[in-house]
PDB file of C-alpha atoms in Angstrom:
ATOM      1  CA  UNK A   3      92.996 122.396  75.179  1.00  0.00           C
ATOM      2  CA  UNK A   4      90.262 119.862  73.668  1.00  0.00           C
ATOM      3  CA  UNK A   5      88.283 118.081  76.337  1.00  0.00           C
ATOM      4  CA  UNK A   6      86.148 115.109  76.461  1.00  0.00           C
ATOM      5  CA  UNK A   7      83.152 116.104  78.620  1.00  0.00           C
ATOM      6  CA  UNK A   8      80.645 113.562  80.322  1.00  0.00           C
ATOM      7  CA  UNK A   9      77.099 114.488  81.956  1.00  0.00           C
ATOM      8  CA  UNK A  10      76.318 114.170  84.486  1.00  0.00           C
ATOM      9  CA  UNK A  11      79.068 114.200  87.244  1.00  0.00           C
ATOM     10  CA  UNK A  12      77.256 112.555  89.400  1.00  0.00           C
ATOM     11  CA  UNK A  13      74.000 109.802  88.932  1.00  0.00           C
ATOM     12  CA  UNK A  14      72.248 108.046  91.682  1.00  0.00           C
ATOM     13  CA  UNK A  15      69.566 105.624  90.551  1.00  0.00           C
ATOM     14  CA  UNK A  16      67.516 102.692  92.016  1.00  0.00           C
ATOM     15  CA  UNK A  17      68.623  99.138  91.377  1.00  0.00           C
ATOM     16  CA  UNK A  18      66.604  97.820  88.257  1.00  0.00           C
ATOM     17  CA  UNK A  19      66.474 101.327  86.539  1.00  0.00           C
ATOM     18  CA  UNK A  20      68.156 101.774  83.097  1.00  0.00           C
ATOM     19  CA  UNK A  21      70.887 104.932  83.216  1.00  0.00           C
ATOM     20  CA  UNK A  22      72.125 106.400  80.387  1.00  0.00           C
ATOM     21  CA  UNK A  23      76.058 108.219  80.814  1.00  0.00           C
ATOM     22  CA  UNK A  24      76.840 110.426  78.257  1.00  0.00           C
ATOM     23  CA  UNK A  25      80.134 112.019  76.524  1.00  0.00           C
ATOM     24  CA  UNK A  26      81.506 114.124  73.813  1.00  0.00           C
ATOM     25  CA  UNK A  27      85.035 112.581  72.644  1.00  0.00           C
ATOM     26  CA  UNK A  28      87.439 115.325  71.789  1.00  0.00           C
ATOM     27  CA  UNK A  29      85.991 115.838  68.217  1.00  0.00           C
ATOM     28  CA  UNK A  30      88.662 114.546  65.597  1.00  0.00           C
ATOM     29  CA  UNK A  31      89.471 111.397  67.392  1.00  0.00           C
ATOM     30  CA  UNK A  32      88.397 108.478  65.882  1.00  0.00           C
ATOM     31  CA  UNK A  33      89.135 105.726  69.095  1.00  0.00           C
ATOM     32  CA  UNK A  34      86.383 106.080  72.341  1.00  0.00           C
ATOM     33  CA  UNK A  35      86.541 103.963  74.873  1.00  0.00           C
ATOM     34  CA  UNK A  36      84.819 103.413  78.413  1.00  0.00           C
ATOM     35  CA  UNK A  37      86.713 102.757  81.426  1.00  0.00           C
ATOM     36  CA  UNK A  38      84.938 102.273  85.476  1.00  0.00           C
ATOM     37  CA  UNK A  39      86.650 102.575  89.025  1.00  0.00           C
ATOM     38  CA  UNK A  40      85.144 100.834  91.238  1.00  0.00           C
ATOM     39  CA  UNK A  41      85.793 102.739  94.505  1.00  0.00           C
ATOM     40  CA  UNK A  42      89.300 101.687  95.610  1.00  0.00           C
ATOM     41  CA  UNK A  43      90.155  99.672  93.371  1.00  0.00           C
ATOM     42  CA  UNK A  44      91.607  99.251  89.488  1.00  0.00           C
ATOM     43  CA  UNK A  45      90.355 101.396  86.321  1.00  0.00           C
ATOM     44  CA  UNK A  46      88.857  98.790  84.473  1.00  0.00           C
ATOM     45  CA  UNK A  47      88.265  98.446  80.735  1.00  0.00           C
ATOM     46  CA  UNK A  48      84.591  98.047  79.666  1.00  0.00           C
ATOM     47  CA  UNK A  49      84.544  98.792  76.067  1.00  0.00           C
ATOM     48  CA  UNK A  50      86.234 100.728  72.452  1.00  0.00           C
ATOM     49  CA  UNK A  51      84.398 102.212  69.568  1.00  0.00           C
ATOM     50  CA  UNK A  52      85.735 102.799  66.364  1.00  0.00           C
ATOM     51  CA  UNK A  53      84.139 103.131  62.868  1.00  0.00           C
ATOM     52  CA  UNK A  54      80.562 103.056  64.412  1.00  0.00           C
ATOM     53  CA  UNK A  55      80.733  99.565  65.861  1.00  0.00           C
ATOM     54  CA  UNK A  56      82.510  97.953  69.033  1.00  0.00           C
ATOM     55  CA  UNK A  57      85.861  96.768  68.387  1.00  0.00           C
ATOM     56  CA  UNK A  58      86.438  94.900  72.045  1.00  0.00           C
ATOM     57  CA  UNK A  59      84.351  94.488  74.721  1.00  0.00           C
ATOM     58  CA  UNK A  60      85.924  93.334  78.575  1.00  0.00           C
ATOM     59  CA  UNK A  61      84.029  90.020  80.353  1.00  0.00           C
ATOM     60  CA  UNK A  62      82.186  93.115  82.216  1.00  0.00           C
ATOM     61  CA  UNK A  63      80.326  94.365  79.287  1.00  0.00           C
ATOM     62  CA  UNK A  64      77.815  92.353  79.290  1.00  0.00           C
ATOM     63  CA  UNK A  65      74.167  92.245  77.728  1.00  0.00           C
ATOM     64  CA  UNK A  66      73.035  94.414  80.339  1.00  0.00           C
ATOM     65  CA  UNK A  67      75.144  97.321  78.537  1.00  0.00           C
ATOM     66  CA  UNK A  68      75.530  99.167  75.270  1.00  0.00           C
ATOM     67  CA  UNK A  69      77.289 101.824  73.706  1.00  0.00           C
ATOM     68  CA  UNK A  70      75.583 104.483  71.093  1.00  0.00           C
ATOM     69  CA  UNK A  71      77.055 107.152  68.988  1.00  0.00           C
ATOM     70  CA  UNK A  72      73.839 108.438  68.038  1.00  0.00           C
ATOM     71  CA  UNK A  73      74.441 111.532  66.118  1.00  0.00           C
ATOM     72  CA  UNK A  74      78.530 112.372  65.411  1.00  0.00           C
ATOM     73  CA  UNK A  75      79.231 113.564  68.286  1.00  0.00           C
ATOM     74  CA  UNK A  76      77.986 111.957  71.773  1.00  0.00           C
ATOM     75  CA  UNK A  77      79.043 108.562  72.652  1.00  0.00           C
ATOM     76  CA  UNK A  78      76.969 106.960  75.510  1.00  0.00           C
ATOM     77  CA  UNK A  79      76.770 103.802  77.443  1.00  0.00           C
ATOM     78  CA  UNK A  80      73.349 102.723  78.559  1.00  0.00           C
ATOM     79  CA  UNK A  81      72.956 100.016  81.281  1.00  0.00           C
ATOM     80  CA  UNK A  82      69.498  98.801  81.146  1.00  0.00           C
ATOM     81  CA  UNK A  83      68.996  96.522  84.372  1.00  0.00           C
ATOM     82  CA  UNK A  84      71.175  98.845  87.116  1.00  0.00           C
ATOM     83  CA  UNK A  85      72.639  96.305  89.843  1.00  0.00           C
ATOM     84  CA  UNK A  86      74.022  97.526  93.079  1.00  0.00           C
ATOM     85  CA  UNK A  87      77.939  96.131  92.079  1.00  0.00           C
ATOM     86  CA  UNK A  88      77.435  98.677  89.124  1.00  0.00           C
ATOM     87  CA  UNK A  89      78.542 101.500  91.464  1.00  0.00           C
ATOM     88  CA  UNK A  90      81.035 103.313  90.214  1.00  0.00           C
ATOM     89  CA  UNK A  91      83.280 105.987  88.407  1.00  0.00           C
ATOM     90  CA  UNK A  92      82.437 105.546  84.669  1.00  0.00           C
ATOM     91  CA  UNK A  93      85.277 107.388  82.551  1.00  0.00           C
ATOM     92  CA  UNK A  94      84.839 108.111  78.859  1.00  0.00           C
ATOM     93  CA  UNK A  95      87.745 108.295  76.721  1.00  0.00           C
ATOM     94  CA  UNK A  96      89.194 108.765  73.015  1.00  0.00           C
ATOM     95  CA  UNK A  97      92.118 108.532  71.338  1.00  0.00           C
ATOM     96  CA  UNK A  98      93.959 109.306  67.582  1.00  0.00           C
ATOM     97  CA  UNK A  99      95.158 105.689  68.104  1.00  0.00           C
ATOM     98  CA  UNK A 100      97.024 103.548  70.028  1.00  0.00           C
ATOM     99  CA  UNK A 101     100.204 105.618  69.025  1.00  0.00           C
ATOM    100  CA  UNK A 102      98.772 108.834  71.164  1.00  0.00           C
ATOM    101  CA  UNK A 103      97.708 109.156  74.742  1.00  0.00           C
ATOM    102  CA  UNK A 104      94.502 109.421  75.713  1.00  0.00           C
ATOM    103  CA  UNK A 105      92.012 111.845  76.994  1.00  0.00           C
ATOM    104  CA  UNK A 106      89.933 111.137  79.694  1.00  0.00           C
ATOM    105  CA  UNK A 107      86.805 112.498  80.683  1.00  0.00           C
ATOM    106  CA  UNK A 108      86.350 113.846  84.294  1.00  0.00           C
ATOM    107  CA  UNK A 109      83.630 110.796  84.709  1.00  0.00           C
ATOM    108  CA  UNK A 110      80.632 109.861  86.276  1.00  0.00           C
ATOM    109  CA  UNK A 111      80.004 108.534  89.315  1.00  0.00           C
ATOM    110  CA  UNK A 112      77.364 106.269  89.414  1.00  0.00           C
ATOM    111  CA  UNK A 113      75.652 105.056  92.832  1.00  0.00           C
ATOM    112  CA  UNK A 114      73.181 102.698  92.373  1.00  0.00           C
ATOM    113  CA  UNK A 115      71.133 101.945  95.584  1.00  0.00           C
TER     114      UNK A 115
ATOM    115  CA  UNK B  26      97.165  89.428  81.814  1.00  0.00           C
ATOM    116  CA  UNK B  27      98.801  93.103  80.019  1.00  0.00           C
ATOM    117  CA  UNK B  28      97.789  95.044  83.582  1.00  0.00           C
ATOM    118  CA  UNK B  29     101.065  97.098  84.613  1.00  0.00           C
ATOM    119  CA  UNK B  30     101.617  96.818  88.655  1.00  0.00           C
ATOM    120  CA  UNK B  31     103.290  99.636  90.005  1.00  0.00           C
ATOM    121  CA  UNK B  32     105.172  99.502  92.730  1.00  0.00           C
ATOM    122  CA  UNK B  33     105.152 100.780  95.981  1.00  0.00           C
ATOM    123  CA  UNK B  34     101.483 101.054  96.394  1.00  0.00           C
ATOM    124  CA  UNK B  35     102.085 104.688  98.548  1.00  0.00           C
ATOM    125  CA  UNK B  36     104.840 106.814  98.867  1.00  0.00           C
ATOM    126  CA  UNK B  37     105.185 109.728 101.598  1.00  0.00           C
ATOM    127  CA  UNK B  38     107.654 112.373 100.298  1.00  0.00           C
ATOM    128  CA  UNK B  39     108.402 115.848 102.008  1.00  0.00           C
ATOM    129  CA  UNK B  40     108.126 118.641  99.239  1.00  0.00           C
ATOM    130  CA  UNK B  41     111.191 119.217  97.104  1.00  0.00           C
ATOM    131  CA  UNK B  42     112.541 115.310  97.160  1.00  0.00           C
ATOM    132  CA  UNK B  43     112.211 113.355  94.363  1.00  0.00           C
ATOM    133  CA  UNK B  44     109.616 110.416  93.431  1.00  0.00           C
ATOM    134  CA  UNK B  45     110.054 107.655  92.256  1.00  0.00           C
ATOM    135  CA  UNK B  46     107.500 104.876  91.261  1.00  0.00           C
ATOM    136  CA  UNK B  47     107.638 101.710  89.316  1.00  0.00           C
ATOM    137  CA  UNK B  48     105.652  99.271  87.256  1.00  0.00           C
ATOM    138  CA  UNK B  49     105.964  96.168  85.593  1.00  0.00           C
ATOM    139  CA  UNK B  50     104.381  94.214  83.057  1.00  0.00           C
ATOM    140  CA  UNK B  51     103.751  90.907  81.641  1.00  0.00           C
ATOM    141  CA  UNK B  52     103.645  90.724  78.083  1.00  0.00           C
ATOM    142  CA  UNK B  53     105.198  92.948  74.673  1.00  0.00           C
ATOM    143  CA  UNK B  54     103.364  95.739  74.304  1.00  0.00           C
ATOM    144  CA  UNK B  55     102.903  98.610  71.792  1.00  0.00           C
ATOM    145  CA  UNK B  56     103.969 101.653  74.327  1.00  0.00           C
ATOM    146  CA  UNK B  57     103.202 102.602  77.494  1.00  0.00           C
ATOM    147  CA  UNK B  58     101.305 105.894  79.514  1.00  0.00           C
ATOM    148  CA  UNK B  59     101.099 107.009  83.110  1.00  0.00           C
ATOM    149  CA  UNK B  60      98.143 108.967  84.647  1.00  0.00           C
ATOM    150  CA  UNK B  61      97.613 110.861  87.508  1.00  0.00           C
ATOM    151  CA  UNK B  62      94.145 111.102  89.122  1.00  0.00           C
ATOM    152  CA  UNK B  63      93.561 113.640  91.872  1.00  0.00           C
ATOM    153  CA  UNK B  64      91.056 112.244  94.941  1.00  0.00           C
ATOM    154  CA  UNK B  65      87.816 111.394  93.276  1.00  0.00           C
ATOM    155  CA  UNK B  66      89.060 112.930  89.521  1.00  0.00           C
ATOM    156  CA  UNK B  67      89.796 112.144  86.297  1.00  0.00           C
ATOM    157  CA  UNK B  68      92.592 110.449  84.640  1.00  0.00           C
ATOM    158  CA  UNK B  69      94.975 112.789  83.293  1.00  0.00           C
ATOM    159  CA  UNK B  70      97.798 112.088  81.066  1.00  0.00           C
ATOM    160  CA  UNK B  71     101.089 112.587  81.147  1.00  0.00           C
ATOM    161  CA  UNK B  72     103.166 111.017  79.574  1.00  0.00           C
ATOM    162  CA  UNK B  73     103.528 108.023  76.753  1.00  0.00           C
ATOM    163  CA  UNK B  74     106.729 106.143  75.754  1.00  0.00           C
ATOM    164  CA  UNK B  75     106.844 103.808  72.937  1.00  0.00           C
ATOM    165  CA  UNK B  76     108.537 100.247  72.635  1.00  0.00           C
ATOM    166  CA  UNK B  77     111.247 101.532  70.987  1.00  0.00           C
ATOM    167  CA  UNK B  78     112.211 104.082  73.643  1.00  0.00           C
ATOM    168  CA  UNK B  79     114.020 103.911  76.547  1.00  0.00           C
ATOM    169  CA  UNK B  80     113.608 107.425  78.365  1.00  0.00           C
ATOM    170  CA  UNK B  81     111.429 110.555  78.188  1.00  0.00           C
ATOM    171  CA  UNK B  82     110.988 113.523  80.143  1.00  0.00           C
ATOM    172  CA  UNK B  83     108.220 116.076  80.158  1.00  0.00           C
ATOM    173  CA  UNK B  84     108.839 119.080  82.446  1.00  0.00           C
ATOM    174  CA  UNK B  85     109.507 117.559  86.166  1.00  0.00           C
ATOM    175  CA  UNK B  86     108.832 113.823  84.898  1.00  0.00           C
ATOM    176  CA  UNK B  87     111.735 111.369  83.688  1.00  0.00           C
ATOM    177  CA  UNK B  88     109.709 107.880  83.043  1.00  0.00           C
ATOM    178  CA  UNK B  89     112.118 105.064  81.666  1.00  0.00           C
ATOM    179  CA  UNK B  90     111.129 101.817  79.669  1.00  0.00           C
ATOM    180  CA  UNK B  91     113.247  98.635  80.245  1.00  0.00           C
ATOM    181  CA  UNK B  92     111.543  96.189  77.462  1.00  0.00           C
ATOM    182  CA  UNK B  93     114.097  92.954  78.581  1.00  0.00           C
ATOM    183  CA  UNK B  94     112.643  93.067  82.059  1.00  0.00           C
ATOM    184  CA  UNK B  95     109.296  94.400  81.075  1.00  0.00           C
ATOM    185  CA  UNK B  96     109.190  97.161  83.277  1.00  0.00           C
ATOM    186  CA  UNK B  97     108.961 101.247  83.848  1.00  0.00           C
ATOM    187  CA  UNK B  98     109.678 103.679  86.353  1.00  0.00           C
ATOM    188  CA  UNK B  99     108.286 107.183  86.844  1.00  0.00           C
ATOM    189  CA  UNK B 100     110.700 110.231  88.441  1.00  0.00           C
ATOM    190  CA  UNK B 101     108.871 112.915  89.659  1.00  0.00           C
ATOM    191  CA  UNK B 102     111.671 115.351  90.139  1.00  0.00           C
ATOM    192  CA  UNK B 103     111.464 118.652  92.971  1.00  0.00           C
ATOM    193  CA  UNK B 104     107.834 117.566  94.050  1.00  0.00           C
ATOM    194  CA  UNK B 105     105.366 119.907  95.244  1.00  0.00           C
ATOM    195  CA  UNK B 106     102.095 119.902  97.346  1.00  0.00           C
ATOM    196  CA  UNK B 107     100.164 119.760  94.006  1.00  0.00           C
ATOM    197  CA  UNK B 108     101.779 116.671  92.821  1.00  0.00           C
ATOM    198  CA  UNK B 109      99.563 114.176  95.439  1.00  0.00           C
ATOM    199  CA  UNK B 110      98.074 112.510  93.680  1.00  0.00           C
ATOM    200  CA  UNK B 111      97.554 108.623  92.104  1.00  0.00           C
ATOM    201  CA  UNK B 112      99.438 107.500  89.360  1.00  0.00           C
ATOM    202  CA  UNK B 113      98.752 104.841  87.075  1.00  0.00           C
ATOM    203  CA  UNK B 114     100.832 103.358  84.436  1.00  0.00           C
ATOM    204  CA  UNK B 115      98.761 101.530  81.825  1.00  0.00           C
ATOM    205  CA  UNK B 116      99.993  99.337  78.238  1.00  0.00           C
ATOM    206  CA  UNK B 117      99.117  99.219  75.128  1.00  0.00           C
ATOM    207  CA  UNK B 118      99.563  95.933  73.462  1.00  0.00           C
ATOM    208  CA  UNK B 119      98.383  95.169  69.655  1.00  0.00           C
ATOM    209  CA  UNK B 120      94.833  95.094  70.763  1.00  0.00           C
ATOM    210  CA  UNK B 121      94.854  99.235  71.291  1.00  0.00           C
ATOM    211  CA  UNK B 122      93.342  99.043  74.693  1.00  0.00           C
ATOM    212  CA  UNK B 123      94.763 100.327  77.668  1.00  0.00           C
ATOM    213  CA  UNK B 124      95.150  97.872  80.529  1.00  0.00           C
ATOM    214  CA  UNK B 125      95.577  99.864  83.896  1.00  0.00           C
ATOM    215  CA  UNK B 126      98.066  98.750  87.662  1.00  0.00           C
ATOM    216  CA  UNK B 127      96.254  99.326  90.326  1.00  0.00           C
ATOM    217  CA  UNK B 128      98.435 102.888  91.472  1.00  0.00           C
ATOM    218  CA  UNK B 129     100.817 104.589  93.462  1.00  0.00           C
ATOM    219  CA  UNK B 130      99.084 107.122  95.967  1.00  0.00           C
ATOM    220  CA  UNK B 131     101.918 109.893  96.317  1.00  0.00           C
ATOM    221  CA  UNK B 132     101.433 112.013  98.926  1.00  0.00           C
ATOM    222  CA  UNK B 133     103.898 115.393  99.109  1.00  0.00           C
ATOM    223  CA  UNK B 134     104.071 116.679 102.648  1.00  0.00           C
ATOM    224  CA  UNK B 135     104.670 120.217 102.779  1.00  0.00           C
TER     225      UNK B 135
END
């Protein structure tokens, strides 16, 4: 079955430092999307994709992120300015459309210290 | 706010009984999807049920749809060991994002 991967699994990086998460959406899917988890608590939205630009972005997304789909196939989300409150699962996901589920990726887990 | 709340937040079953979770909503919305994420995991789907529906079942899940009172329930029928687990219901309203409850942590005693 088609899977959306992410790299890495796990990132830990000091605060201040830029981190780039990475994925590869299932390939014919045309919807990505990134979720987080904060430990304990909701999955929250962050951000969709679709025809090469962002279509909505959550109050969390701010300028301190971005999203790239820099050659077709990966999809990543850069944070440039990496705060401590910015720990947490990132999930990756894409869809056919908002008929269809989606599929997640099995995240990274960011730890910023 | 579109965010499903599910309802109870845990639920201790012994293996073999039935589960049964809920989750309601606040606005109309396009369809509706519950995940399961295992401790520390990814979100995994199971199941999506549109506006115009009113029950589905996939294997050992039965998840109803009441649109009038804006709410969902999810039957997890003969439950095992592996079915621990958090589940999630999240809506999709016109703006095609899903908007996540905070969970029901299931835990199957064997």
């Amino acid at each position: 079955e088609p899977e959306v991967t992410q790299t890495p699994s796990h990132q830990v990086t000091q605060m201040g430092q830029e981190v780039i998460l990475r994925c590869v959406p299932i390939s014919n899917h045309l919807y990505f999307y990134w979720y987080r988890q904060i430990l304990g608590q909701k999955v929250e939205f962050l951000v969709s994709f679709y025809n090469n630009e962002i279509s909505e972005k959550s109050e969390i997304f701010d300028d301190q992120f971005s999203v790239e789909r820099p050659d077709g196939s990966n999809f990543t989300l850069k944070i440039r300015s990496t705060k401590l409150e910015d720990s947490a699962m990132y999930f990756c996901a894409s869809s056919s459309g908002s008929r269809y589920g989606y599929t997640f990726g099995s995240g990274t887990r960011l730890t910023v210290v | 706010s579109q965010q499903g709340e599910e309802d109870p937040q845990a639920l201790s079953i012994q293996e073999g009984e039935n589960a049964t979770m809920n989750c309601s909503y606040k606005t109309s919305i396009n369809n509706l999807q519950w995940y399961r994420q295992n401790s520390g995991r990814g979100l995994v789907h199971l199941i999506l049920i549109r506006s115009n529906e009113r029950e589905k079942h996939s294997g050992r899940l039965r998840v109803t749809l009441d649109t009038s009172k804006k709410s969902s329930s999810l039957l997890i029928t003969a439950s095992r060991a592996a079915d621990t687990a958090s589940y999630f219901c999240a809506t999709v309203a016109n703006d095609y994002k899903l908007s996540f409850g905070a969970g029901t942590t299931v835990t199957v005693r064997a």
